[in-house]
Structures are given as C-alpha cells and as structure tokens.
Amino acid sequence: MQYERLTERARKVMELAETEARRLKNEYVGTAHILLGLINEENGVAVRILEIMHIDAHKIRQEVEKLTRIGADSPPVGRLQLTPRAKNVLNYAREEMLKLNLNYISTDDLLFGLIREEEGVAGHVLKLNGLKYEEVRREM
C-alpha cells in the first residue's frame, strides 16, 4: 500500500495506529490499532461520522482495548508491519477512493475499510456498536 495516496490526516491515523500498537506492546499494526488511530485523529471526517451516528468513541476505545492482547514486557523497536487484515483495510479504503473517483485516501475511506474487514477486531467492535456500511455510506 502506498502511503503517499493518504491524506495528511489519514497518514496521521496510521502514525497514531503505530503509536497505539507500541503502547499496547504489540509487534504489529492491526485493525484495532487503526481504529484507535482514527478515534485519536479528532479532526478527521471519520470521527465526525461516528459522532453523527451517535457512536461513543470512548466506549469504542474500551471495547477495542478489552479485545486486544497486551504484548511483551517492552514496546517493540523499529517499524511495525501491518497484519494481513490491516492491509485489507487499506485495500478496501483504496477501493472506496476509486469508487468516488478521487486520488487520495481519507479518514472516512479508512473507516469504510475497517467496517468492510469484518473479521478484524475493529470490524467486530464497529458492528457491535451498530455501524453498518450502508448506513455510513448514506450519512456521507
């Protein structure tokens, strides 16, 4: 996945996702970390969508952290790799970008990617909170 296709905010989300992974002492960036990154990027369109749909970001964070295992004793060193599901999220986000004939992936595209990757922790948590792809698309 090419990060140069990400908007500044979407890039920030991915940086925040890596920070979250390190905080949780995980040696990878997964869907849970991307969702936490989205929540942390408070100025992104994705967070506004969650607010419009009455999704409590604090509750989402708690649920994600409950489902995410804490890693080793110390945070990992070096660049963290994306899990296969996290890569799927970015691919789905790219598909969303192409549907709209855009040249960049924004935070809302990342949110759509997380929703579509139903097998990941993030997709599971979003589904539990009633977030459905079709409803979010209508909100957009």
Short mmCIF file of C-alpha atoms in Angstrom, two decimals:
data_model
loop_
_atom_site.label_atom_id
_atom_site.label_comp_id
_atom_site.label_asym_id
_atom_site.label_seq_id
_atom_site.Cartn_x
_atom_site.Cartn_y
_atom_site.Cartn_z
CA MET A 1 0.00 0.00 0.00
CA GLN A 2 1.32 3.38 -0.93
CA TYR A 3 1.16 5.84 1.95
CA GLU A 4 1.62 8.75 -0.45
CA ARG A 5 -2.02 8.23 -1.51
CA LEU A 6 -3.14 9.00 2.05
CA THR A 7 -4.26 12.47 3.02
CA GLU A 8 -2.31 14.18 5.77
CA ARG A 9 -4.96 13.18 8.32
CA ALA A 10 -5.11 9.58 7.09
CA ARG A 11 -1.32 9.41 7.36
CA LYS A 12 -1.61 10.77 10.88
CA VAL A 13 -4.13 7.98 11.64
CA MET A 14 -1.60 5.38 10.53
CA GLU A 15 1.11 7.02 12.67
CA LEU A 16 -1.27 7.04 15.62
CA ALA A 17 -2.11 3.39 14.91
CA GLU A 18 1.57 2.50 15.22
CA THR A 19 1.78 4.53 18.43
CA GLU A 20 -1.21 2.60 19.81
CA ALA A 21 0.39 -0.71 18.85
CA ARG A 22 3.57 0.30 20.69
CA ARG A 23 1.56 1.45 23.72
CA LEU A 24 -0.09 -1.98 23.82
CA LYS A 25 3.36 -3.57 23.29
CA ASN A 26 2.21 -5.29 20.10
CA GLU A 27 4.74 -6.12 17.39
CA TYR A 28 2.31 -5.37 14.56
CA VAL A 29 -0.31 -2.83 13.48
CA GLY A 30 -3.74 -4.43 13.22
CA THR A 31 -7.27 -3.25 12.60
CA ALA A 32 -7.73 -2.46 16.29
CA HIS A 33 -4.78 -0.06 16.20
CA ILE A 34 -6.08 1.65 13.04
CA LEU A 35 -9.47 2.17 14.72
CA LEU A 36 -7.77 3.62 17.79
CA GLY A 37 -5.75 5.88 15.48
CA LEU A 38 -8.97 7.05 13.81
CA ILE A 39 -10.50 7.89 17.16
CA ASN A 40 -7.36 9.79 18.18
CA GLU A 41 -7.41 11.90 14.99
CA GLU A 42 -10.25 14.05 16.29
CA ASN A 43 -10.40 16.38 13.28
CA GLY A 44 -10.93 13.67 10.67
CA VAL A 45 -14.17 13.06 8.78
CA ALA A 46 -14.36 9.55 10.25
CA VAL A 47 -14.71 10.88 13.81
CA ARG A 48 -17.43 13.27 12.68
CA ILE A 49 -19.27 10.34 11.08
CA LEU A 50 -19.07 8.42 14.36
CA GLU A 51 -20.42 11.45 16.23
CA ILE A 52 -23.28 11.93 13.76
CA MET A 53 -24.20 8.28 14.15
CA HIS A 54 -24.08 8.61 17.96
CA ILE A 55 -21.16 6.22 18.34
CA ASP A 56 -19.29 6.87 21.59
CA ALA A 57 -15.55 6.95 20.81
CA HIS A 58 -14.68 6.34 24.47
CA LYS A 59 -16.81 3.19 24.51
CA ILE A 60 -15.22 2.04 21.24
CA ARG A 61 -11.75 2.53 22.77
CA GLN A 62 -12.69 0.49 25.84
CA GLU A 63 -14.10 -2.36 23.75
CA VAL A 64 -11.08 -2.44 21.45
CA GLU A 65 -8.65 -2.44 24.36
CA LYS A 66 -10.61 -5.23 26.05
CA LEU A 67 -10.25 -7.41 22.92
CA THR A 68 -6.61 -6.56 22.19
CA ARG A 69 -3.90 -8.55 23.90
CA ILE A 70 -1.11 -6.71 25.64
CA GLY A 71 2.23 -7.78 24.20
CA ALA A 72 5.65 -8.44 25.70
CA ASP A 73 7.26 -6.58 28.59
CA SER A 74 8.58 -3.74 26.48
CA PRO A 75 7.41 -1.93 23.36
CA PRO A 76 8.87 -3.22 20.08
CA VAL A 77 11.73 -1.45 18.34
CA GLY A 78 11.76 -0.42 14.68
CA ARG A 79 8.99 -0.06 12.12
CA LEU A 80 5.96 -2.24 12.77
CA GLN A 81 4.43 -4.33 10.00
CA LEU A 82 0.73 -4.35 9.12
CA THR A 83 -1.24 -7.52 9.71
CA PRO A 84 -2.94 -9.10 6.68
CA ARG A 85 -6.29 -7.73 7.90
CA ALA A 86 -4.83 -4.23 8.31
CA LYS A 87 -3.55 -4.49 4.73
CA ASN A 88 -7.08 -5.48 3.69
CA VAL A 89 -8.39 -2.33 5.39
CA LEU A 90 -6.04 -0.20 3.29
CA ASN A 91 -7.04 -2.08 0.13
CA TYR A 92 -10.73 -1.58 0.92
CA ALA A 93 -10.03 2.09 1.62
CA ARG A 94 -8.36 2.32 -1.80
CA GLU A 95 -11.45 0.76 -3.40
CA GLU A 96 -13.62 3.39 -1.67
CA MET A 97 -11.36 6.12 -3.03
CA LEU A 98 -11.68 4.73 -6.56
CA LYS A 99 -15.49 4.47 -6.29
CA LEU A 100 -15.56 8.21 -5.69
CA ASN A 101 -13.03 8.93 -8.47
CA LEU A 102 -10.62 10.51 -6.02
CA ASN A 103 -6.84 10.40 -5.95
CA TYR A 104 -6.39 10.18 -2.21
CA ILE A 105 -7.48 8.04 0.74
CA SER A 106 -9.04 9.98 3.60
CA THR A 107 -10.04 9.03 7.13
CA ASP A 108 -13.58 8.17 6.04
CA ASP A 109 -12.16 5.72 3.48
CA LEU A 110 -10.20 4.11 6.32
CA LEU A 111 -13.41 3.86 8.35
CA PHE A 112 -15.17 2.15 5.42
CA GLY A 113 -12.20 -0.20 5.14
CA LEU A 114 -12.45 -1.08 8.83
CA ILE A 115 -16.18 -1.78 8.51
CA ARG A 116 -15.66 -3.96 5.45
CA GLU A 117 -12.92 -6.01 7.14
CA GLU A 118 -15.44 -7.75 9.36
CA GLU A 119 -13.04 -10.41 10.67
CA GLY A 120 -10.79 -7.91 12.42
CA VAL A 121 -11.19 -6.60 15.96
CA ALA A 122 -12.19 -3.17 14.65
CA GLY A 123 -14.89 -4.54 12.33
CA HIS A 124 -16.26 -6.65 15.16
CA VAL A 125 -16.40 -3.69 17.57
CA LEU A 126 -17.96 -1.39 14.96
CA LYS A 127 -20.58 -4.00 14.12
CA LEU A 128 -21.39 -4.49 17.82
CA ASN A 129 -21.99 -0.75 18.03
CA GLY A 130 -24.43 -0.86 15.14
CA LEU A 131 -22.21 0.62 12.47
CA LYS A 132 -23.12 -0.77 9.06
CA TYR A 133 -21.50 0.03 5.75
CA GLU A 134 -24.76 1.00 4.02
CA GLU A 135 -25.81 3.36 6.82
CA VAL A 136 -22.45 5.08 6.92
CA ARG A 137 -22.48 5.44 3.13
CA ARG A 138 -25.90 7.13 3.36
CA GLU A 139 -24.59 9.50 6.05
CA MET A 140 -21.78 10.51 3.74
#
